[in-house]
Coordinates of C-alpha atoms and ligand atoms in Angstrom, one line a residue:
X4 CA 9.5 0.5 16.4
X5 CA 7.2 3.1 17.9
X6 CA 3.6 2.1 18.7
X7 CA 2.9 5.5 20.2
X8 CA 2.7 7.4 16.9
X9 CA -0.8 7.6 15.6
X10 CA -0.7 7.1 11.9
X11 CA -3.6 9.4 11.3
X12 CA -1.6 12.2 13.0
X13 CA 1.3 11.3 10.8
X14 CA -0.8 11.7 7.7
X15 CA -2.1 15.1 8.8
X16 CA 1.5 16.3 9.5
X17 CA 2.6 15.1 6.1
X18 CA -0.3 17.1 4.5
X19 CA 0.6 20.2 6.6
X20 CA 4.2 20.0 5.5
X21 CA 3.2 20.1 1.9
X22 CA 0.3 22.6 2.1
X23 CA 2.7 25.4 3.1
X24 CA 4.2 25.2 -0.3
X25 CA 0.8 25.4 -2.1
X26 CA -1.8 28.0 -2.4
X27 CA -4.5 26.1 -0.4
X28 CA -7.6 28.0 0.7
X29 CA -7.9 27.9 4.4
X30 CA -11.4 26.4 4.1
X31 CA -10.1 23.5 2.1
X32 CA -7.3 22.3 4.4
X33 CA -9.6 20.4 6.7
X34 CA -11.2 18.6 3.7
X35 CA -7.8 17.5 2.6
X36 CA -7.0 16.1 6.0
X37 CA -10.1 14.3 7.0
X38 CA -12.2 11.4 5.7
X39 CA -15.5 12.1 4.0
X40 CA -17.2 9.2 5.8
X41 CA -16.4 6.0 7.7
X42 CA -18.4 2.8 8.1
X43 CA -17.8 1.3 11.4
X44 CA -19.7 -1.9 12.1
X45 CA -20.1 -5.2 13.9
X46 CA -19.5 -8.4 12.0
X47 CA -21.1 -11.4 13.7
X48 CA -20.3 -14.7 12.3
X49 CA -20.4 -18.4 13.3
X50 CA -17.3 -20.2 14.5
X51 CA -16.7 -23.8 13.5
X52 CA -17.9 -25.0 17.0
X53 CA -21.3 -23.4 16.4
X54 CA -20.6 -20.4 18.7
X55 CA -21.0 -16.8 17.6
X56 CA -18.3 -14.1 17.5
X57 CA -18.5 -10.4 16.9
X58 CA -15.6 -8.4 15.6
X59 CA -15.2 -4.7 14.6
X60 CA -14.7 -3.7 11.0
X61 CA -14.2 -0.4 9.2
X62 CA -14.3 1.2 5.7
X63 CA -13.1 4.8 5.4
X64 CA -13.9 6.7 2.3
X65 CA -11.4 9.6 2.6
X66 CA -11.8 11.6 -0.6
X67 CA -13.6 11.0 -3.9
X68 CA -12.8 14.2 -5.8
X69 CA -10.6 12.4 -8.4
X70 CA -12.8 9.3 -8.8
X71 CA -14.2 6.3 -7.0
X72 CA -12.7 5.5 -3.5
X73 CA -10.0 2.9 -3.9
X74 CA -8.0 0.9 -1.5
X75 CA -7.4 -2.3 0.3
X76 CA -8.9 -4.3 3.1
X77 CA -6.6 -5.4 5.9
X78 CA -7.0 -8.2 8.5
X79 CA -4.8 -7.5 11.5
X80 CA -5.2 -7.2 15.2
X81 CA -3.7 -3.6 15.0
X82 CA -6.6 -2.3 12.9
X83 CA -8.2 0.7 14.5
X84 CA -10.5 3.5 13.3
X85 CA -7.5 5.9 13.2
X86 CA -5.3 3.4 11.3
X87 CA -7.9 2.9 8.7
X88 CA -8.4 6.7 8.4
X89 CA -4.7 7.2 7.8
X90 CA -4.4 4.4 5.3
X91 CA -7.4 5.7 3.4
X92 CA -5.8 9.2 3.2
X93 CA -2.6 7.7 2.0
X94 CA -4.5 6.1 -0.8
X95 CA -6.0 9.4 -1.9
X96 CA -2.5 10.9 -2.3
X97 CA -1.0 7.7 -3.7
X98 CA -3.6 7.6 -6.6
X99 CA -3.0 11.3 -7.2
X100 CA 0.8 10.9 -7.2
X101 CA 0.7 8.3 -10.0
X102 CA -2.1 10.1 -11.7
X103 CA -4.7 7.3 -11.8
X104 CA -8.4 8.4 -11.7
X105 CA -9.3 7.4 -8.2
X106 CA -10.0 8.8 -4.8
X107 CA -8.9 6.9 -1.7
X108 CA -10.4 4.5 0.8
X109 CA -9.3 1.7 3.1
X110 CA -11.0 -1.0 5.2
X111 CA -10.0 -3.4 7.8
X112 CA -11.1 -6.0 10.3
X113 CA -9.5 -6.1 13.7
X114 CA -8.5 -9.8 13.9
X115 CA -5.6 -12.1 13.7
X116 CA -6.6 -14.2 10.7
X117 CA -4.2 -17.0 11.8
X118 CA -6.6 -17.8 14.6
X119 CA -9.5 -18.8 12.3
X120 CA -10.1 -21.6 9.9
X121 CA -10.7 -21.0 6.2
X122 CA -14.4 -21.6 6.6
X123 CA -14.6 -19.1 9.4
X124 CA -12.7 -16.5 7.3
X125 CA -15.1 -17.1 4.5
X126 CA -18.1 -16.5 6.6
X127 CA -16.5 -13.4 8.2
X128 CA -15.5 -12.0 4.8
X129 CA -18.9 -12.6 3.3
X130 CA -20.5 -10.9 6.3
X131 CA -18.2 -7.9 5.7
X132 CA -19.1 -7.9 2.0
X133 CA -22.8 -7.7 3.0
X134 CA -22.1 -4.6 5.1
X135 CA -20.0 -3.1 2.4
X136 CA -22.5 -3.8 -0.4
X137 CA -24.5 -0.5 -0.3
X138 CA -21.4 1.7 -0.4
X139 CA -19.1 -0.2 -2.9
X140 CA -19.4 -0.6 -6.6
X141 CA -17.2 -0.2 -9.7
X142 CA -18.0 3.5 -9.9
X143 CA -18.3 4.1 -6.1
X144 CA -15.7 2.4 -4.0
X145 CA -13.4 -0.5 -5.1
X146 CA -11.7 -2.5 -2.4
X147 CA -8.5 -4.6 -2.9
X148 CA -6.1 -6.7 -1.0
X149 CA -3.9 -5.4 1.8
X150 CA -2.1 -6.9 4.8
X151 CA -3.2 -10.6 5.3
X152 CA -5.8 -10.5 2.5
X153 CA -5.4 -11.7 -1.1
X154 CA -7.1 -13.2 -4.1
X155 CA -9.2 -15.6 -2.0
X156 CA -10.8 -12.9 0.1
X157 CA -11.3 -10.7 -3.0
X158 CA -13.1 -13.6 -4.8
X159 CA -15.4 -14.1 -1.8
X160 CA -16.3 -10.4 -1.7
X161 CA -16.9 -10.2 -5.5
X162 CA -19.1 -13.3 -5.3
X163 CA -21.2 -12.0 -2.4
X164 CA -21.6 -8.6 -4.0
X165 CA -22.6 -10.0 -7.4
X166 CA -25.0 -12.5 -5.8
X167 CA -26.8 -9.9 -3.8
X168 CA -26.9 -7.4 -6.7
X169 CA -27.9 -10.2 -9.1
X170 CA -25.4 -9.0 -11.7
X171 CA -21.8 -9.6 -12.9
X172 CA -19.5 -6.7 -11.9
X173 CA -15.9 -7.9 -11.6
X174 CA -14.7 -4.3 -11.4
X175 CA -16.3 -3.9 -7.9
X176 CA -13.0 -5.3 -6.5
X177 CA -9.5 -5.8 -7.6
X178 CA -6.7 -8.2 -6.8
X179 CA -8.8 -11.1 -7.8
X180 CA -7.7 -14.5 -9.0
X181 CA -7.0 -14.6 -12.8
X182 CA -10.1 -16.9 -13.3
X183 CA -12.3 -14.5 -11.5
X184 CA -11.3 -11.5 -13.6
X185 CA -7.9 -10.6 -12.1
X186 CA -5.0 -9.1 -14.0
X187 CA -1.7 -10.5 -15.0
X188 CA 1.0 -8.9 -12.9
X189 CA -1.2 -7.7 -10.0
X190 CA 0.3 -10.0 -7.4
X191 CA 3.8 -8.8 -8.2
X192 CA 2.9 -5.1 -8.8
X193 CA 3.7 -3.6 -5.3
X194 CA 7.1 -5.1 -5.2
X195 CA 7.7 -4.2 -8.8
X196 CA 7.0 -0.5 -8.3
X197 CA 9.1 -0.6 -5.1
X198 CA 12.1 -1.8 -7.1
X199 CA 11.4 0.5 -10.1
X200 CA 11.2 3.5 -7.8
X201 CA 14.5 2.4 -6.1
X202 CA 16.1 2.0 -9.5
X203 CA 15.1 5.5 -10.5
X204 CA 16.4 6.8 -7.1
X205 CA 19.8 5.3 -7.7
X206 CA 19.9 6.6 -11.2
X207 CA 19.1 10.1 -9.9
X208 CA 22.1 9.8 -7.6
X209 CA 24.2 8.8 -10.5
X210 CA 24.5 5.2 -9.3
X211 CA 23.3 1.8 -10.4
X212 CA 20.9 -0.4 -8.4
X213 CA 22.8 -3.4 -9.7
X214 CA 25.7 -2.4 -7.4
X215 CA 23.5 -2.1 -4.3
X216 CA 23.3 -4.3 -1.3
X217 CA 19.7 -4.6 -0.1
X218 CA 17.9 -5.4 3.2
X219 CA 14.1 -6.1 3.2
X220 CA 12.0 -5.9 6.4
X221 CA 8.8 -7.9 6.0
X222 CA 8.5 -10.9 3.7
X223 CA 4.9 -10.9 2.8
X224 CA 3.7 -10.3 -0.8
X225 CA 5.3 -6.8 -1.2
X226 CA 8.6 -7.6 0.6
X227 CA 9.5 -10.9 -1.0
X228 CA 8.7 -9.8 -4.6
X229 CA 10.8 -6.7 -4.0
X230 CA 13.7 -8.9 -2.9
X231 CA 13.2 -11.2 -5.9
X232 CA 13.1 -8.4 -8.5
X233 CA 16.0 -6.5 -6.9
X234 CA 18.0 -9.7 -7.1
X235 CA 17.0 -10.0 -10.8
X236 CA 18.3 -6.5 -11.5
X237 CA 21.7 -7.7 -10.1
X238 CA 21.5 -6.2 -6.6
X239 CA 22.6 -8.3 -3.7
X240 CA 19.9 -9.1 -1.1
X241 CA 21.9 -9.5 2.2
X242 CA 19.1 -9.6 4.7
X243 CA 15.4 -10.3 5.0
X244 CA 13.0 -10.6 7.9
X245 CA 9.4 -11.1 9.0
X246 CA 7.5 -10.8 12.3
X247 CA 9.2 -13.9 13.7
X248 CA 12.8 -12.9 12.9
X249 CA 15.3 -12.4 10.1
X250 CA 18.4 -13.8 8.4
X251 CA 21.6 -12.3 7.1
X252 CA 24.1 -13.4 4.4
X253 CA 27.1 -11.3 3.7
X254 CA 27.5 -12.4 0.1
X255 CA 23.8 -12.4 -0.6
X256 CA 21.0 -14.9 -0.2
X257 CA 18.5 -16.4 -2.7
X258 CA 15.2 -14.6 -2.2
X259 CA 13.2 -17.4 -3.8
X260 CA 14.7 -20.1 -1.6
X261 CA 14.1 -17.9 1.5
X262 CA 10.4 -17.6 0.4
X263 CA 10.2 -21.4 0.0
X264 CA 11.6 -21.8 3.5
X265 CA 9.0 -19.3 4.8
X266 CA 6.2 -21.2 3.0
X267 CA 7.3 -24.4 4.7
X268 CA 8.1 -23.2 8.2
X269 CA 6.0 -20.0 8.5
X270 CA 9.1 -17.7 8.8
X271 CA 12.4 -16.8 7.0
X272 CA 14.1 -17.4 10.4
X273 CA 16.2 -20.5 10.3
X274 CA 16.7 -20.3 6.6
X275 CA 19.8 -22.5 5.8
X276 CA 21.0 -20.4 2.9
X277 CA 22.1 -17.5 5.2
X278 CA 25.1 -16.9 7.5
X279 CA 23.0 -16.2 10.6
X280 CA 20.0 -14.7 12.3
X281 CA 19.3 -11.0 12.7
X282 CA 16.6 -9.0 14.5
X283 CA 14.3 -6.6 12.7
X284 CA 15.9 -3.6 14.3
X285 CA 19.4 -4.9 13.4
X286 CA 18.2 -5.3 9.8
X287 CA 16.8 -1.8 9.6
X288 CA 20.2 -0.3 10.7
X289 CA 22.4 -2.6 8.5
X290 CA 25.1 -0.9 6.4
X291 CA 23.4 -1.5 3.1
X292 CA 22.8 0.8 0.0
X293 CA 19.0 0.1 -0.2
X294 CA 16.7 -0.5 2.7
X295 CA 13.1 -1.6 2.0
X296 CA 10.6 -1.5 4.9
X297 CA 7.8 -3.8 3.7
X298 CA 5.9 -4.5 6.9
X299 CA 3.7 -2.1 8.9
X300 CA 3.5 1.5 10.0
X301 CA 6.0 3.1 12.3
X302 CA 8.8 0.5 11.7
X303 CA 11.4 3.3 12.0
X304 CA 11.0 6.0 14.6
X305 CA 13.4 9.0 15.2
X306 CA 15.7 7.0 17.5
X307 CA 16.1 4.1 15.1
X308 CA 16.5 6.6 12.2
X309 CA 19.6 7.9 13.8
X310 CA 21.1 4.5 13.4
X311 CA 20.0 3.9 9.8
X312 CA 23.0 3.5 7.5
X313 CA 21.3 3.0 4.1
X314 CA 21.7 5.5 1.3
X315 CA 18.2 4.9 -0.2
X316 CA 15.0 3.8 1.3
X317 CA 12.1 2.6 -0.9
X318 CA 8.9 2.2 1.2
X319 CA 7.0 -0.9 0.2
X320 CA 4.9 -0.6 3.4
X321 CA 2.4 2.2 4.0
X322 CA 3.7 4.7 6.6
X323 CA 6.8 2.8 7.8
X324 CA 8.6 6.0 8.9
X325 CA 7.3 8.3 11.6
X326 CA 7.4 12.0 10.7
X327 CA 10.2 12.5 13.2
X328 CA 12.2 9.7 11.6
X329 CA 11.6 11.5 8.2
X330 CA 13.2 14.6 9.6
X331 CA 16.2 12.7 10.9
X332 CA 16.7 11.0 7.5
X333 CA 16.3 14.2 5.6
X334 CA 19.1 15.8 7.8
X335 CA 21.3 12.8 7.1
X336 CA 20.7 13.0 3.3
X337 CA 19.1 9.5 3.1
X338 CA 17.0 9.5 -0.1
X339 CA 13.6 8.2 0.9
X340 CA 11.2 7.3 -1.9
X341 CA 7.9 7.7 -0.2
X342 CA 5.3 4.9 0.1
X343 CA 2.8 6.9 -2.0
X344 CA 5.0 6.5 -5.0
X345 CA 7.2 3.4 -4.1
X346 CA 4.3 1.0 -3.4
X347 CA 1.8 2.6 -5.8
X348 CA 2.3 -0.3 -8.2
X349 CA -0.3 -2.3 -6.4
X350 CA -3.1 0.2 -6.9
X351 CA -1.8 1.1 -10.4
X352 CA -2.2 -2.5 -11.6
X353 CA -5.5 -2.6 -9.7
X354 CA -6.5 0.3 -12.0
X355 CA -5.4 -1.8 -15.0
X356 CA -7.5 -4.7 -13.7
X357 CA -10.5 -2.5 -13.3
X358 CA -10.0 -1.1 -16.9
X359 CA -9.8 -4.7 -18.2
X360 CA -12.9 -5.7 -16.2
X361 CA -14.9 -2.9 -17.6
X362 CA -13.8 -3.6 -21.2
X363 CA -14.0 -7.4 -20.7
X364 CA -10.7 -7.4 -22.6
X365 CA -7.6 -8.7 -21.0
X366 CA -3.9 -7.7 -21.4
X367 CA -0.7 -9.7 -21.5
X368 CA 1.7 -9.6 -18.5
X369 CA 4.2 -7.8 -20.7
X370 CA 1.7 -5.0 -21.4
X371 CA 0.8 -4.7 -17.7
X372 CA 4.4 -4.4 -16.7
X373 CA 5.3 -1.9 -19.5
X374 CA 2.4 0.4 -18.6
X375 CA 3.3 0.1 -14.9
X376 CA 6.9 1.1 -15.6
X377 CA 5.8 4.1 -17.6
X378 CA 3.5 5.3 -14.8
X379 CA 6.1 4.9 -12.0
X380 CA 9.0 6.4 -14.0
X381 CA 6.9 9.4 -15.1
X382 CA 5.6 9.9 -11.5
X383 CA 9.1 9.7 -10.1
X384 CA 10.2 12.4 -12.6
X385 CA 7.2 14.6 -11.6
X386 CA 8.4 14.4 -7.9
X387 CA 12.0 15.3 -8.8
X388 CA 10.7 18.3 -10.8
X389 CA 8.7 19.6 -7.9
X390 CA 11.5 18.8 -5.4
X391 CA 14.0 20.8 -7.4
X392 CA 11.8 23.6 -8.6
X393 CA 10.3 24.3 -5.2
X394 CA 13.5 23.4 -3.3
X395 CA 11.5 21.0 -1.0
X396 CA 12.9 19.2 2.0
X397 CA 12.5 15.7 0.6
X398 CA 10.6 13.5 -1.9
X399 CA 7.7 12.9 0.5
X400 CA 6.9 16.5 0.7
X401 CA 7.4 16.7 -3.1
X402 CA 4.9 13.8 -3.6
X403 CA 2.3 15.5 -1.4
X404 CA 2.8 18.9 -3.2
X405 CA 2.1 17.2 -6.5
X406 CA -0.7 15.1 -5.2
X407 CA -2.6 17.7 -3.2
X408 CA -2.4 20.1 -6.2
X409 CA -4.1 17.4 -8.3
X410 CA -6.8 16.8 -5.7
X411 CA -7.5 20.5 -5.4
X412 CA -7.6 20.9 -9.1
X413 CA -10.4 18.3 -9.4
X414 CA -12.3 19.8 -6.5
X415 CA -12.0 23.3 -8.0
X416 CA -13.2 22.2 -11.4
X417 CA -16.2 20.4 -10.0
X418 CA -17.3 23.5 -8.2
X419 CA -19.3 23.5 -5.0
X420 CA -22.8 22.3 -4.7
X421 CA -25.0 24.6 -2.6
Ligands
LIG4 N1 -3.5 -2.2 -0.5 C1 -2.7 -1.7 -1.5 C2 -2.2 -0.3 -1.2 O1 -2.0 0.0 0.0 C3 -3.4 -1.8 -2.9 C4 -4.7 -1.0 -3.0 C5 -5.5 -1.2 -4.3 O2 -5.0 -2.0 -5.1 O3 -6.6 -0.6 -4.4 O4 -1.8 0.5 -2.0

């Protein structure tokens, strides 16, 4: 794992790699590579012992040419201004890759949420919602869950916003609990698209995901659902890990039982249904057919990439490969399905949630999953078409070529305002 690579520089490099294949006006490149605006603010909140604490929080609105800014809010000690900038840019190109009518944004608070009580997290989240209120809204900027946030935090933000605005506007945020206007299928959506994208990648190679062995790094919402759905498709999940360690089972392990163990103990480490323990780096270099990095940025740098043995990588995390790792894997013919397609199920079902909120008419889980599959399969086909027609280096560059073109088209058609 490389901590030295700045994710914002990675994003800019990915855009540059694609821009050379497009007719981009010089004066537009900087726009495509930089956020429109960033809110950086103090959140001061009360601890349970009555003391005050101030933490730093951000919301980056990267590009709104294709629609309202859209993207999650992350609670993690690694949150920085540059990380949020990168993540917001990846959202722009993710939404464009799957063709949903949004721009991109991202927010975060630099904390370890494990150090706070639920009451403290509620006060902190509501304080963030108060700061966000003037710049969010269902037609303006629509937050969602990300690392260490979920339905609970989304419900608090929705409630704070609606109370201050004296309205009901469930579409101001997505990833809500079902009773607060959430959508069926939203919790599973990121893992579902990661598996659908992997399935398409194996099919493209003339192979069947059902024959694949799978290793999953990261066992949060995206990782564990990916393991579960891959297992349901007949693949064999041989290794899973989280920040405290990992486990390995040659003949496959039960992803649901591994999740139950994590729920009880806080980690997959020590799971009895496995042959033994494995480190994160060992997992990432296992000789498996499918590798799923589902944790944080920069999980695989160039050195580790030299050791990767998988045939296909489907990126459930945002930015898990450094650009140098990408080059190594391209040289070694590893088929990498990029994050901006593979994990786009999350924001795609957020889009369905927002559509349902605005219509006040709710879909069945079957309809959600069917519509999601159509979008992911069509987007995968669009990337393959660009990859083959333009003879591009890899699917990541193909995704950026497709996505940047879509952003530029929206910008061009809007025209410039004097
Ligand atoms: N945080 C997720 C992502 O990185 C979901 C964003 C959303 O639903 O808006 O794609």
